[in-house]
Structures are given as C-alpha cells and as structure tokens.
XYZ file of C-alpha atoms in Angstrom:
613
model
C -37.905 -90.709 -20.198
C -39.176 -87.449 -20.851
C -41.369 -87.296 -17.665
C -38.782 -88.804 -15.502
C -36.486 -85.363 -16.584
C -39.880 -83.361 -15.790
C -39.947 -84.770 -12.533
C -36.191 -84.238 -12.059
C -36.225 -80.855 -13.057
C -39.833 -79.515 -11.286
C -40.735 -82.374 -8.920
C -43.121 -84.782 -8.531
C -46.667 -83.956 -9.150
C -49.067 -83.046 -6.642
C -52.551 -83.827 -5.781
C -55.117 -80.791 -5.783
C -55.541 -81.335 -2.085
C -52.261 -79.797 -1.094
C -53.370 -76.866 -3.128
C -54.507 -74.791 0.520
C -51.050 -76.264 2.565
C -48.612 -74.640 -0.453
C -49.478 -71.003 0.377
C -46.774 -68.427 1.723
C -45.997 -67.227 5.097
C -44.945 -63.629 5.182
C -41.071 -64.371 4.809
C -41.658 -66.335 2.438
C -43.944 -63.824 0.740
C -41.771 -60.592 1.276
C -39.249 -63.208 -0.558
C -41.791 -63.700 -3.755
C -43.250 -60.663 -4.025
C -40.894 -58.007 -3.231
C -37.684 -58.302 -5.794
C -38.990 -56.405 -8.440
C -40.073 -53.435 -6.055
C -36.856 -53.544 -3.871
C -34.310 -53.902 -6.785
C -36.004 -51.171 -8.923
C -33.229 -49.120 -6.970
C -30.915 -50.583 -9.093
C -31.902 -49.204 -12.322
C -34.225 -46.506 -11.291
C -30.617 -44.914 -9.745
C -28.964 -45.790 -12.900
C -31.902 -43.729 -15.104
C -31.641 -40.844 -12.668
C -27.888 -40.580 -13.491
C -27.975 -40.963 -17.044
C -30.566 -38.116 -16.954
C -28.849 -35.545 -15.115
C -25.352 -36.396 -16.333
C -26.074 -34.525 -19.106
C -26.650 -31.331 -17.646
C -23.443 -31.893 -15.562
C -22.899 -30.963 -11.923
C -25.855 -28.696 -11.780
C -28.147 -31.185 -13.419
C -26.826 -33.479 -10.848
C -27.673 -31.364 -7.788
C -31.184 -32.363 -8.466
C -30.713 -36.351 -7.792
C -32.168 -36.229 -4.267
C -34.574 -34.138 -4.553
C -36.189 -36.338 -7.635
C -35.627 -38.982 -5.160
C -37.579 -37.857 -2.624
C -40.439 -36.528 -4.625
C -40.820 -40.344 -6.257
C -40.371 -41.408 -2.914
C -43.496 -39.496 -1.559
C -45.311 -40.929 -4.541
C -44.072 -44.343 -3.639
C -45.778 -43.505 -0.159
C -48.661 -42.319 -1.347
C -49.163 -45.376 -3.598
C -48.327 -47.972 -0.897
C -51.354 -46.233 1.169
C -53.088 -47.033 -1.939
C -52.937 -50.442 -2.136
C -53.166 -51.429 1.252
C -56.763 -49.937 0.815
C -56.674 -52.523 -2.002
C -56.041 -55.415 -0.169
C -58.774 -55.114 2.519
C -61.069 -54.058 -0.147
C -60.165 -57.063 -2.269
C -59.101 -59.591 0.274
C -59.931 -62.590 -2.343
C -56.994 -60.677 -4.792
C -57.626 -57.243 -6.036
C -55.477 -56.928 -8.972
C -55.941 -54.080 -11.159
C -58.015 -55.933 -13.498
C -60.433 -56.936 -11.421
C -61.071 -53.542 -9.658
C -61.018 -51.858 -12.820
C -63.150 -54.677 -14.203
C -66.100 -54.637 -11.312
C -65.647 -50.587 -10.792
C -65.354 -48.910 -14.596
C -66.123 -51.907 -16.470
C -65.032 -54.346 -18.839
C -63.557 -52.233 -20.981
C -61.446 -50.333 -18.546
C -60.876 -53.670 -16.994
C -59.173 -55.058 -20.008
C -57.009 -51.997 -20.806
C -55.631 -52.602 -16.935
C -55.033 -56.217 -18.108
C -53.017 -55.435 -20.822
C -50.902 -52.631 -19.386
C -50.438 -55.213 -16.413
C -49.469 -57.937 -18.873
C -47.273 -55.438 -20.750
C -45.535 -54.678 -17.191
C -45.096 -57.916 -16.233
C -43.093 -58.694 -19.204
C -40.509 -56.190 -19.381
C -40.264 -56.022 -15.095
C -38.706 -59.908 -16.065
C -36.962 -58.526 -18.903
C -35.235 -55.169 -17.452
C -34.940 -57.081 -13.835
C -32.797 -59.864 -15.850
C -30.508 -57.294 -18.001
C -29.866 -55.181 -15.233
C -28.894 -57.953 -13.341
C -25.978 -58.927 -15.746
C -25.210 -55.288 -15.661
C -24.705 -55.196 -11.976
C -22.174 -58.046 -12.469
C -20.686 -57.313 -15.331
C -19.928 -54.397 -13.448
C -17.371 -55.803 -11.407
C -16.058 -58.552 -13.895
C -16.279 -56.473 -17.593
C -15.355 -59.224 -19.243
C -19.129 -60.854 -18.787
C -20.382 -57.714 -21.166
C -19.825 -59.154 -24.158
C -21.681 -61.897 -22.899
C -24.954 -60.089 -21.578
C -27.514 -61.459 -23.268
C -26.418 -65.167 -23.135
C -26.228 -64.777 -19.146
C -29.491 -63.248 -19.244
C -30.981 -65.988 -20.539
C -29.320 -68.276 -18.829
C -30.789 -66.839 -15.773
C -34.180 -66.419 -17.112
C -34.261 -69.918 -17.368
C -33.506 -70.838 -13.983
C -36.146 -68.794 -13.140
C -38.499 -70.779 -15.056
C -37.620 -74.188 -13.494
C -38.017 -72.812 -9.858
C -41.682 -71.666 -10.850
C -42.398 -74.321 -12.480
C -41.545 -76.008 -9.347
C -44.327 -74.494 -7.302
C -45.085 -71.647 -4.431
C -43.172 -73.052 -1.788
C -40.193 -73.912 -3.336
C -39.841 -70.676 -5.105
C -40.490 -68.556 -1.898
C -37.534 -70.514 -0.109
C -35.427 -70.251 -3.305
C -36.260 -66.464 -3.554
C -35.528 -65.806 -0.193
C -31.806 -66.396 -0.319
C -31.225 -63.482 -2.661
C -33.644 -61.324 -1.170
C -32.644 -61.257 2.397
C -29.002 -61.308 1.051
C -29.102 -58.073 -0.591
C -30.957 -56.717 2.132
C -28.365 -57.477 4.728
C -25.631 -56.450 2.368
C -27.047 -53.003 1.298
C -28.590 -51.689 4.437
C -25.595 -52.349 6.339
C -23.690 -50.535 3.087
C -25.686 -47.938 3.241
C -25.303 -46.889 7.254
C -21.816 -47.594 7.159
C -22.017 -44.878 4.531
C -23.598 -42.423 6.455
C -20.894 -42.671 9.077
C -18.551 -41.991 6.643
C -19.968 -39.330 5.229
C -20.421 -37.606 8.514
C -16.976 -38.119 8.942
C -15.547 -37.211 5.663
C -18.163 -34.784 5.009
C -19.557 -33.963 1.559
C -17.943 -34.076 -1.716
C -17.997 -31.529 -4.736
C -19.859 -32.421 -7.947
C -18.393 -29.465 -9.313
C -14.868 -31.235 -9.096
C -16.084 -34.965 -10.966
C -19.363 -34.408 -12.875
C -19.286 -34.110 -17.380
C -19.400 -31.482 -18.628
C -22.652 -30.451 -19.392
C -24.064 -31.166 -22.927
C -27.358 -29.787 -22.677
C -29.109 -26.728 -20.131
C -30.970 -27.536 -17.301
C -34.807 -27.289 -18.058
C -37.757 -28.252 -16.643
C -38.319 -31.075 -19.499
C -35.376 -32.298 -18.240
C -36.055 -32.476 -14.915
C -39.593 -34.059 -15.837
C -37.828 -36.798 -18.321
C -35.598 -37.679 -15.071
C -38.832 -37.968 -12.716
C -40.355 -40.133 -15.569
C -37.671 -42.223 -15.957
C -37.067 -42.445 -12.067
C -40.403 -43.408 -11.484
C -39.449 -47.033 -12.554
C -38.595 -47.158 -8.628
C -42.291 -48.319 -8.173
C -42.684 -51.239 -10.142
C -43.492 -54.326 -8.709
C -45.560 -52.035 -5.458
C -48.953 -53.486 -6.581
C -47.817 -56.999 -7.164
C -48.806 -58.306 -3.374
C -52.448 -56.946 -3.584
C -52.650 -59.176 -7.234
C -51.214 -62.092 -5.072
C -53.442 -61.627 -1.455
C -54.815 -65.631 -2.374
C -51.012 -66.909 -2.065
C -50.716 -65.539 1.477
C -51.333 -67.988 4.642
C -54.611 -67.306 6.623
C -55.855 -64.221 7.216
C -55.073 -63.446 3.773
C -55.572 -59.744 4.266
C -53.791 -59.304 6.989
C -50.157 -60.840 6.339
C -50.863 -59.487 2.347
C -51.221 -55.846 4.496
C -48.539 -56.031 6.905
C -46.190 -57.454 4.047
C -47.311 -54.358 1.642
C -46.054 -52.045 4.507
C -42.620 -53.660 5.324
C -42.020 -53.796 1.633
C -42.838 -50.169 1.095
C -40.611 -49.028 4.382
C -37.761 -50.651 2.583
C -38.547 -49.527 -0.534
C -38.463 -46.227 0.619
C -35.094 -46.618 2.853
C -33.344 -48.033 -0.016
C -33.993 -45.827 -2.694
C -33.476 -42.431 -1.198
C -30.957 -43.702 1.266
C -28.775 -44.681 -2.469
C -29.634 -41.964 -4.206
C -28.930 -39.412 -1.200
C -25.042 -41.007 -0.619
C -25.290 -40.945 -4.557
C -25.152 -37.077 -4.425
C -23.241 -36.672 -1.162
C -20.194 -38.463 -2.083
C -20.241 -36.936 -5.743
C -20.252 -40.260 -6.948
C -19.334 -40.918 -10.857
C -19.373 -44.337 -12.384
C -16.708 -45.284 -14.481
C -17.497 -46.089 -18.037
C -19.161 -49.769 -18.313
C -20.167 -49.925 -14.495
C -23.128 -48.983 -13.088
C -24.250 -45.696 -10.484
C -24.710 -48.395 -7.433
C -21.490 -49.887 -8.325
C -19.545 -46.970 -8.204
C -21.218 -45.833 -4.909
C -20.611 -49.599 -3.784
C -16.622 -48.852 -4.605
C -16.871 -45.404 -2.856
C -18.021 -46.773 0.331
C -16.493 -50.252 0.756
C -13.868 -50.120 -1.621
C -12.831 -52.831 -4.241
C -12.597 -55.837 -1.918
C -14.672 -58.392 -0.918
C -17.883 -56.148 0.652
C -17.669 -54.969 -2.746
C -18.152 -58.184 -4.614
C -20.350 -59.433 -1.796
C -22.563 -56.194 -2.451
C -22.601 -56.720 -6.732
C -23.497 -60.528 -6.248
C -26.372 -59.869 -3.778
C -27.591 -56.905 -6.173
C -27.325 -59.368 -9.378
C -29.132 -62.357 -7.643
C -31.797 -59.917 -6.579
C -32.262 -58.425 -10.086
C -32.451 -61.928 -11.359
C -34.927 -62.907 -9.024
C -36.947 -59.846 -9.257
C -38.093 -61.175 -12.422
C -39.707 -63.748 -10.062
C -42.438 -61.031 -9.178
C -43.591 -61.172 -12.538
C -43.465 -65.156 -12.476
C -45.457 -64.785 -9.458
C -48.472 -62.425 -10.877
C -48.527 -62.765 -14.142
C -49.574 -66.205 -14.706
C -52.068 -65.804 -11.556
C -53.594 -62.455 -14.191
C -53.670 -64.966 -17.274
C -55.366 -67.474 -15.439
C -58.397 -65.106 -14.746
C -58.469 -63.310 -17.694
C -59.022 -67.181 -19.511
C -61.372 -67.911 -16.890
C -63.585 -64.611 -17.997
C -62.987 -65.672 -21.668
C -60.120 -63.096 -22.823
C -57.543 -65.307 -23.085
C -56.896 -69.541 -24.251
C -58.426 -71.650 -21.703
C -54.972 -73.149 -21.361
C -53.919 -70.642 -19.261
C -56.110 -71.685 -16.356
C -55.025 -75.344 -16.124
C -52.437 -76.084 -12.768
C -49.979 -77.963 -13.840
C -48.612 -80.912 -11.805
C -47.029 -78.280 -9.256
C -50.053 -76.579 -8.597
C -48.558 -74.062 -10.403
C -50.228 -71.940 -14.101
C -47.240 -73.767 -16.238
C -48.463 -72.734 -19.431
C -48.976 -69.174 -18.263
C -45.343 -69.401 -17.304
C -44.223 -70.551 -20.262
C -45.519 -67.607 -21.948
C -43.705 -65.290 -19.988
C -40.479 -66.901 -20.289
C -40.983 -67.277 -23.963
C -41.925 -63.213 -24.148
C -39.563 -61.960 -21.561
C -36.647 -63.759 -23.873
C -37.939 -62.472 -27.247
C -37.499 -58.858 -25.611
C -34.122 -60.085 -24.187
C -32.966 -60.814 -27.743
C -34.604 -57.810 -29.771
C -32.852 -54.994 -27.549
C -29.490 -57.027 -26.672
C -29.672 -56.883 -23.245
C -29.926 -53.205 -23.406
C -31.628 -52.548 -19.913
C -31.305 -48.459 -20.929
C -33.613 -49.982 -24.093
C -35.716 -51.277 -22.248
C -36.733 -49.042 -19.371
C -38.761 -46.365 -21.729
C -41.219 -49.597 -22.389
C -42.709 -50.327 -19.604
C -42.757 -47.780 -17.030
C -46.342 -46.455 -18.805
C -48.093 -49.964 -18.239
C -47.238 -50.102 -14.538
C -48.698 -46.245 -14.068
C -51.825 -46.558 -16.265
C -52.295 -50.026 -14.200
C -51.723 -47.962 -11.158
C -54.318 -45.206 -12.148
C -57.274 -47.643 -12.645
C -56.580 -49.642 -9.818
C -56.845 -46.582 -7.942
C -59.735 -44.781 -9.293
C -61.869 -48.443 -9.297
C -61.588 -48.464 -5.738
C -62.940 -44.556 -5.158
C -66.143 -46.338 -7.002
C -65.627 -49.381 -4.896
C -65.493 -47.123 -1.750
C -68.841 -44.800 -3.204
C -70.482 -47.849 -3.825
C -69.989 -49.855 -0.468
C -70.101 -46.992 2.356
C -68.735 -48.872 5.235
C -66.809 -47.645 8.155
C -64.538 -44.958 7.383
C -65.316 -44.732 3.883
C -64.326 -41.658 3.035
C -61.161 -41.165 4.241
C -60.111 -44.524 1.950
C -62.174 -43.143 -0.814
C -59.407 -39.795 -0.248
C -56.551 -42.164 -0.154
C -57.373 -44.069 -3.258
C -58.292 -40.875 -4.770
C -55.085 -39.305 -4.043
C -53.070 -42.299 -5.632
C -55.029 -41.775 -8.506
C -54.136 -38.500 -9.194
C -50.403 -38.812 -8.087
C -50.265 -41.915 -10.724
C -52.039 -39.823 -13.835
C -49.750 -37.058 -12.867
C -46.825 -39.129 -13.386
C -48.033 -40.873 -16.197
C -48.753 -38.188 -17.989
C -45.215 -37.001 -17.912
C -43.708 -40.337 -18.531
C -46.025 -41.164 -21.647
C -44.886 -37.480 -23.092
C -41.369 -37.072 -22.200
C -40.434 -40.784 -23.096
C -42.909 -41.460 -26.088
C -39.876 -40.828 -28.589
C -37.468 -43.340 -26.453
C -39.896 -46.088 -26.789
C -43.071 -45.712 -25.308
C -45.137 -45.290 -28.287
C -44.394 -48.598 -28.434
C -46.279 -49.427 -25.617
C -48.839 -47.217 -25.920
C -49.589 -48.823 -29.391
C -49.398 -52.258 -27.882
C -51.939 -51.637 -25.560
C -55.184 -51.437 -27.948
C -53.704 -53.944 -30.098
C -54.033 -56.088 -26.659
C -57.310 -55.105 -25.791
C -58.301 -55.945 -29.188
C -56.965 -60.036 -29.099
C -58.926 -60.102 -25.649
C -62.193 -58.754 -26.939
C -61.471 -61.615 -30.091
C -60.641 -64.373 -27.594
C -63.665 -63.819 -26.169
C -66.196 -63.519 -28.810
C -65.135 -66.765 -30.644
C -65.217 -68.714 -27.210
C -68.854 -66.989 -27.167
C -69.556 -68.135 -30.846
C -68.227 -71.419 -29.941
C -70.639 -71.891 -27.016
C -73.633 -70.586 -28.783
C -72.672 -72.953 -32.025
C -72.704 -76.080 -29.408
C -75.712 -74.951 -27.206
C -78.734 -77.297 -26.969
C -80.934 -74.147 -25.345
C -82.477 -74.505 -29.492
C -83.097 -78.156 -28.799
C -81.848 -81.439 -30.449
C -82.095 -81.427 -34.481
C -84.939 -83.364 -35.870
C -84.069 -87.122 -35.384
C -82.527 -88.424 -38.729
C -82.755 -92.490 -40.253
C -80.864 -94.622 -39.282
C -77.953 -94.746 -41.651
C -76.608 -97.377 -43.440
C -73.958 -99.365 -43.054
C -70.601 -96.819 -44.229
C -68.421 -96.832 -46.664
C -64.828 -97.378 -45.893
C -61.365 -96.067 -47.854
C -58.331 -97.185 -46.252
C -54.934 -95.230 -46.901
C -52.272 -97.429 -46.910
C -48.686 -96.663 -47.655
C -47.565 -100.137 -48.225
C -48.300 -103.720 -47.357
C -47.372 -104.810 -43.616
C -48.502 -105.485 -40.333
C -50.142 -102.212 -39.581
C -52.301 -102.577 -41.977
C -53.661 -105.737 -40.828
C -55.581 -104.110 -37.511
C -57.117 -101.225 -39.576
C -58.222 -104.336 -42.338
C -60.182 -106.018 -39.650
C -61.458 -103.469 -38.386
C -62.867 -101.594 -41.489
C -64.777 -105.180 -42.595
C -66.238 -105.425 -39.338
C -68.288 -101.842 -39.627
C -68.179 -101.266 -43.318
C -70.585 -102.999 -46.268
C -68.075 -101.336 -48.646
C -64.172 -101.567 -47.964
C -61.613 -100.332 -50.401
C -57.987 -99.335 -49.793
C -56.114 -96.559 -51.641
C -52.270 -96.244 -52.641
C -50.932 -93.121 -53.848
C -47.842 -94.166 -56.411
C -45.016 -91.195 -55.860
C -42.765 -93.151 -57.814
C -43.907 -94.832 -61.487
C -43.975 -98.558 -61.306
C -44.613 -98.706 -57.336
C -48.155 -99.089 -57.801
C -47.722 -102.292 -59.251
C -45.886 -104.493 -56.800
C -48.364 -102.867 -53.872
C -51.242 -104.555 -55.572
C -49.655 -107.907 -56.498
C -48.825 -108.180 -52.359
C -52.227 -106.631 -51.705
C -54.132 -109.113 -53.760
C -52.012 -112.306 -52.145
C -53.371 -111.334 -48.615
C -56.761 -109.611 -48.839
C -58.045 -110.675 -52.990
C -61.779 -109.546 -51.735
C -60.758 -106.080 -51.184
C -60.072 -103.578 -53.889
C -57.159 -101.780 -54.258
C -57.582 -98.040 -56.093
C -53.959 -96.710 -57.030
C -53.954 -93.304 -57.607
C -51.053 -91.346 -59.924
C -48.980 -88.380 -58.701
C -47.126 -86.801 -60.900
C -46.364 -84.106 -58.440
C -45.759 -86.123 -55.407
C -48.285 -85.191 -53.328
C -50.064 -87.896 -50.897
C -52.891 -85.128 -49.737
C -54.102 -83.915 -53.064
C -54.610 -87.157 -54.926
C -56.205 -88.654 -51.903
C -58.658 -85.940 -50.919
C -59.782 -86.138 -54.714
C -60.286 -89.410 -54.464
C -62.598 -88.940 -51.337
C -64.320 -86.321 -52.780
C -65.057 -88.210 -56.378
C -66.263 -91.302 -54.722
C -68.733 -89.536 -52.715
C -69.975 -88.144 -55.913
C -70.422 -91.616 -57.435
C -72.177 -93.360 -54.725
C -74.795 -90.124 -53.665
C -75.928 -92.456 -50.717
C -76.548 -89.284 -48.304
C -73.270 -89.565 -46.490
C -69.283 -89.711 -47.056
C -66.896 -92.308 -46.901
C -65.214 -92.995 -43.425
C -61.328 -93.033 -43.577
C -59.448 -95.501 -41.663
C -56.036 -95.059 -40.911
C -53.650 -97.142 -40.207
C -50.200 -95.790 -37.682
C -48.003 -97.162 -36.596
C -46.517 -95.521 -33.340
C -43.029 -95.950 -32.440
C -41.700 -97.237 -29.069
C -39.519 -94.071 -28.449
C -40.896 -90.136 -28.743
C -37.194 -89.664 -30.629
C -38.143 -92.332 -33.319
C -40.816 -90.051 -34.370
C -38.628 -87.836 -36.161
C -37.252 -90.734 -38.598
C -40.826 -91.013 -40.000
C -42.433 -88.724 -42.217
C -45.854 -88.495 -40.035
C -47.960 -88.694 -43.308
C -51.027 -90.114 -41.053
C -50.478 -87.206 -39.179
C -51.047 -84.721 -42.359
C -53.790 -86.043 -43.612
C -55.614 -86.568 -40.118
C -55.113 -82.791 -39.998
C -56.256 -81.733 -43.740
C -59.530 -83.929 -42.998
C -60.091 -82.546 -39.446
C -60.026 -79.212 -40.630
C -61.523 -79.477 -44.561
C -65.153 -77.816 -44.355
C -68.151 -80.419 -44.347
C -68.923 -81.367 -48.427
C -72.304 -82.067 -49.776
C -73.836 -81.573 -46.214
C -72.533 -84.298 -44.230
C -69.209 -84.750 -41.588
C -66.110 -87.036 -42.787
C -65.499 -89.331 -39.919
C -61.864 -90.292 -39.709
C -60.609 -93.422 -37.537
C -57.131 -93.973 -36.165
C -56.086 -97.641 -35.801
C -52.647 -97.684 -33.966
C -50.201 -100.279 -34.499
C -47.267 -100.415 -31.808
C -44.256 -101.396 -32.428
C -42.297 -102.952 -29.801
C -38.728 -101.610 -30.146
C-alpha cells in the first residue's frame, strides 16, 4: 500500500539509465533555477520600504538610487559567475571553488553559508509568498503559516518527482509572473509619462528617525537580498542539456537581464508614483493597485507574484540537495545524502530541507521581515569565496585571456565583502548573529562527520592484514527469548537445535504466577529443553535478560558468549505493527549496540515468523 501512494504521489521509479535523458533545456532551466533570483524583488522592495519609511519622504527619496547601486552589484556579480561556469563547466558551486582554490577549510565555511542560504531562500520565498496574497485577500493572514506550509509541501512532492517534471511544473509560475509584471511595469511607465510624477512629500510617515548614513547602509544591506538565488545556475551547470556550459551561460545572462529590469524597473515606479502601502499589504501590491487598479490585472498580478515566491523556494530544492550530495561524497556529511532515489532525484537531501525550511517556518510565524536579517550574510560570504577561488583558479591556470577574468572575479569579490561587511554589521542585532554563530557550529559537524567516517574506515581496513587465524570454535551456546508458547517459537526451536550443543530458552515473568503456566506448556512440547524463568519485580524484559546473558557466560568460561535467537513474528500489514509492543525489536537494539564483554562479539539471530492476515 504504502509504495503504491509513493508511486501515486512521485511516480514510478526509474532506471539509472535515463539519468543523462532527464536533464533541462534552457526553458526549462530559466524555470528551475531562476525563482528565487527573479522574485527577490518581492521582498527586497518590501525591505527597502520598511527602511526608509522611517525617515519619511526624505528617507524615501533614496529608494532608486539604493536600487540602482544593488543593481550594479547584481551586474557585477552576474559577470562573476558566468566566469564560473566556463571555469567549472562540470558544476562550480561555491564549495567546490573555494574547496580546490583556498582549501578545505575555506571550502567548508562556503558549504555551510550555502547550506544556511538555501534554507531560509525556501523559507523567506514561502512567507513572502503568503504575504503577497494575503495582500489582496487579508483574511488569509491569520492563516500564514498554515498556507506556508501547505505550499512547502507541494514543493516537496514535485521534487521528489524528478528534474523534468519540476522544470515543467516550475515553468507555469515563472513565465506567468513574467508576462504579468513586465507588461505591469511598461504600462506603468506610460502612465507615468502621462500623469507625471507624484509627491512623497504629500503621502510618506512622518519621519521617526534622521536620515544617516547607517541608515542608508542598513537599507543597502537589507536590499541586497535582491541577489539571492544569482549563483544557483553555476551550482547546477550538470542539470543543463549538452553543452553544459553554454546553455548554463546564456541562461545566467537572461536571468540577470531580468533580474536587473525587474528590480529597478519596481523600485523606480515605486518612487515615481509616491507609492504607500496600506497597512497589512505589501510595497509591490500597492504599486500593483496604483498602476492597474483593484480589478482583475490586479489579482492576476498578486497570484503570479505568490506562485512565483512559492516556487522560488524550488531554487533551493534544486541546489541544495545537489551541495549535500557532494559534501557526503567528500565525507562531511551522512552518506545518505548521496543516494538517488527512485526519481533520480537526492530524496533524502530533500527531505532535509523541507524538514528545516518548516522548522524556520514555525519558529518566526511566518514572519518574512524575521526572517530576511538571517540569511542575506550566507549568500554574500558564499559569494565572496566563490569569487576570490576563481582569481586563484585564474593565477593558477593562465589560459587565454586570463587576466581580464582574473579582474572580473576579482572585482565581484570585493563588491561582495563590501556588502557583506555592511550587512553582517548593520543587521547583526536583527538576527544575523544568528547566522554568523551558526556558521562555525556547521563547519564544526562537517569536520566530525568526516573524521568518524575516517575512524570508521581505518577501524575496518585490512592494509594491517588479517588477525592471526583463531581455532575453530565449538559448537555455540544458544538462549532463546521467548515471550510465550506458540507458533513462532517453533521456527527459532528448530533452528537453535540444529547449530547449538547447548539450547535453553528464557521467560521473563512481569506478572507473579505467569512463569508457571509458560513452563507447564513449554515442557508438554519441547521436555528436552530447559526453560530458565527469570523474576522482575520492576517489569523490565531488557534488564533481567541481559543479566542473564551476562551470568551464564560467566558460568560456562568456554572462550565465547551465548548466541541469542529470536523469535518475531512480523505482521501482514505495516499498520499492525503499532498494536505490538516490538519487544524483539528492543532487545535486538540493546545487544547490537552493548560493548563486546569478556573479549568476544554476541551474535544475535532473527527467526521471522509471518503471519498471514
């Protein structure tokens, strides 16, 4: 049952061969890649606002021209990366460039701030998306983190349900918005040249605080979430169609152009109109009102701005798992995380998004304003390694026209530190401390991961050669748990007498008196084999039993311990296993995991017993 809902829910699985015909052709890849980055207008507009507002009209003035300077950073950044991809055609994330450039270290602090990044883009792109709805129905506000969710998950089930799928699904929202907000924007731009400007002066707060350059810094820092999700096509070049480079390139540059248009087109009209949001609606909703009004291009425009927030989270779906896939392959991270599932897809590192991107959901209730102070840091120190990797990688390599990528990398580099040096120290109070503490404590669990894998592996090694060879033991010693007298104890019986010189079966009595009747129904079917019944006066099954074990080894002192056989039965339904207390189960695990006593391994046997209905 359960895998016939998997395969309703994600599809069939799919043989590894199809792994090469399930990549993305550019649409399609503009479609997976580009939400995040094109719907960080969204709420890097909204963070502009709410940091000028309070410095009222004059504060305001400043909107475009903090547009424009994040929008020659965006430039300079998406210069950057194409160097990226045709420097790291096979996928140049900012782990790996960092990695093979500065070194591991360096490499694993990009990781983290990637990983960091990657969980809040899903969690702001999902909030904000609620808040661009909500926006026109405020009724759904109360309601903002259940939606949220809600979404989330059906972002989940399209990745899980593989590349292809998830580009065609993605592309609906994506092209939507952009052929709802272009058009919104030049049909604003007519008006305004018709209408002409209008006066801040007239609509803006009052002003709570003076204009000062910390301000104007704080509003840069915050508006600087506008480039999120710009480096997420040069982590995903392998997921492109052949030549990988190429289409990666050409996609990076159409994504940027937009990017660019988008932003500072929105934020321009913004502070040309005078726009002012009412309370509980959002800065693009308002200018949305201004320019079309309240009927349907208006709704058309919040929908397609919603699904594209919701689906932005889709960029982090899309990298993510693809960066915890590699970090497990170097060691840093569970092994898990590089197994395809039966989509072709990293499930598990999916799952572990979803599962963090939700905990965030529910710890700042949907708060998107919460939220943004978090992760704007990652994505910039990300950005800065990235960038000064590939100088090195440049240095190092010396082909054709070196140096002038060398200058272009080198020039991102800067630009990012810049910028995240202000946003670290004008947002550490909102929330970034946060992040900037999470970020050793990451580093940290990687360098852990990886020594005990490295333990592990030398522990298991044969480089020292095979231990001396030992005698042949003799035949073991048996104990058989049994929690009463039935047919699943008959197979484990058998079983036990056919490798054991020395069988004996053990009942722990919970309740006074039970002991008895086991051993008179014991004795009428198997009279050759002992029956131990062992007291509990605290009703325990473990304790009594693993004394047991561990007395009768003492006893005997024949150079190795008793083998336990258990008998389990195993229902015919997954649901029937939570009507049974699992008590196999337990002690399986306290045996599997007890240390080795008096220098030899406990070897534990399951002998299954189905039962039919």
């Amino acid at each position: 049952m359960l895998d016939h809902l998997r395969h309703l829910l994600i599809g069939p699985p799919l043989p590894t061969q199809q792994l090469t015909h399930r990549r993305l052709n550019k649409i399609r890849a503009l479609a997976a890649f580009s939400p995040d980055a094109l719907s960080s207008v969204a709420y890097a507009n909204q963070e502009i606002y709410l940091g000028l507002a309070v410095a009222g009209a004059v504060g305001l003035s400043l909107s475009l021209p903090i547009a424009l300077a994040i929008t020659g950073l965006l430039v300079v950044v998406a210069l950057s990366y194409f160097q990226t991809i045709h420097g790291y055609p096979t996928g140049g994330g900012s782990y790996t460039v960092a990695k093979e450039n500065l070194g591991m270290l360096p490499g694993l602090v990009a990781a983290a701030a990637l990983m960091s990044d990657y969980i809040l883009t899903a969690a702001v792109s999902l909030t904000a998306g609620v808040g661009a709805i909500a926006s026109a129905f405020p009724v759904l506000w109360p309601y903002r983190v259940e939606l949220a969710l809600l979404m989330l998950t059906v972002i989940v089930l399209l990745n899980l349900r593989g590349l292809q799928e998830t580009g065609t699904a993605m592309a609906i929202p994506v092209y939507l918005f952009l052929f709802t907000f272009l058009p919104m924007l030049a049909w604003g731009a007519l008006r305004l040249m018709r209408e002409g400007m209008g006066s801040l002066a007239s609509v803006a707060p009052p002003a709570r605080e003076p204009l000062t350059l910390f301000l104007v810094l704080h509003t840069f820092a915050s508006g600087c979430t506008a480039l999120t999700g710009i480096e997420a096509i040069s982590n995903g070049v392998p997921a492109f169609r052949p030549p990988e480079a190429r289409n990666a390139g050409r996609t990076l540059i159409a994504m940027a152009i937009l990017m660019a248009v988008l932003f500072a087109g929105s934020v321009g009209l913004i502070q040309a109109f005078a726009v002012i949001p009412r309370p509980d609606e959002t800065i693009l909703s308002a200018l949305a009102r201004r320019v079309l009004g309240e009927g349907p291009a208006y709704i058309l425009v919040q929908v397609s701005t919603m699904l594209i927030l919701a689906v932005a989270a889709n960029t982090s779906f899309a990298d993510f798992p693809r960066l915890a896939a590699i970090l497990a392959r170097d060691g840093f991270l569970p092994h898990q995380l590089m197994n395809l599932g039966d989509r072709l897809v990293y499930s598990n590192g999916i799952i572990l998004l979803a599962t963090a991107a939700g905990v965030l959901i529910l710890l700042f209730g949907g708060d998107t304003h919460a939220l943004i102070p978090l992760f704007a840091v990652g994505a910039f120190l990300a950005f800065t390694l990235s960038q000064t990797g590939m100088v090195v990688h440049w240095g190092r390599e010396k082909g054709r026209g070196w140096a002038v990528k060398a200058f272009l990398n080198g020039l991102g580099a800067l630009a990012t530190a810049l910028a995240l040096l202000v946003i670290a120290v004008s947002k550490f109070l909102e929330g970034a401390w946060i992040t900037i503490l999470v970020l050793p404590l990451l580093v940290t669990w990687f360098l852990r991961v990886r020594a005990h894998y490295q333990e592990v592996a030398l522990e298991l090694s044969l480089s020292r050669g095979l231990p001396p060879p030992l005698e042949v033991p003799p035949r073991p010693r048996v104990v058989i748990p049994i929690s009463g007298v039935h047919r699943g104890v008959v197979d484990a019986v058998n079983f036990a007498r056919s490798i054991a010189r020395e069988v004996t079966a053990v009942y722990v009595e919970l309740e006074p008196g039970s002991g008895e009747r086991i051993r008179q129904k014991w004795e009428h079917w198997w009279p050759d084999v002992p029956l131990v019944i062992l007291p509990s006066p605290y009703r325990s099954v473990i304790g009594p039993l693993l004394d047991f074990l561990d007395e009768t080894d003492r006893q005997h002192n024949d150079g190795q311990q008793a083998v336990v056989v258990l008998p389990e039965f195993v229902p015919a339904r997954w649901w029937h296993n939570l009507l049974h207390n699992q008590t196999a189960w337990l002690l399986k695990a306290a045996l599997l995991y007890r240390r080795r006593r008096l220098g030899f391994q406990r070897v534990i046997i399951d002998v299954p017993y189905h039962l039919r209905r």
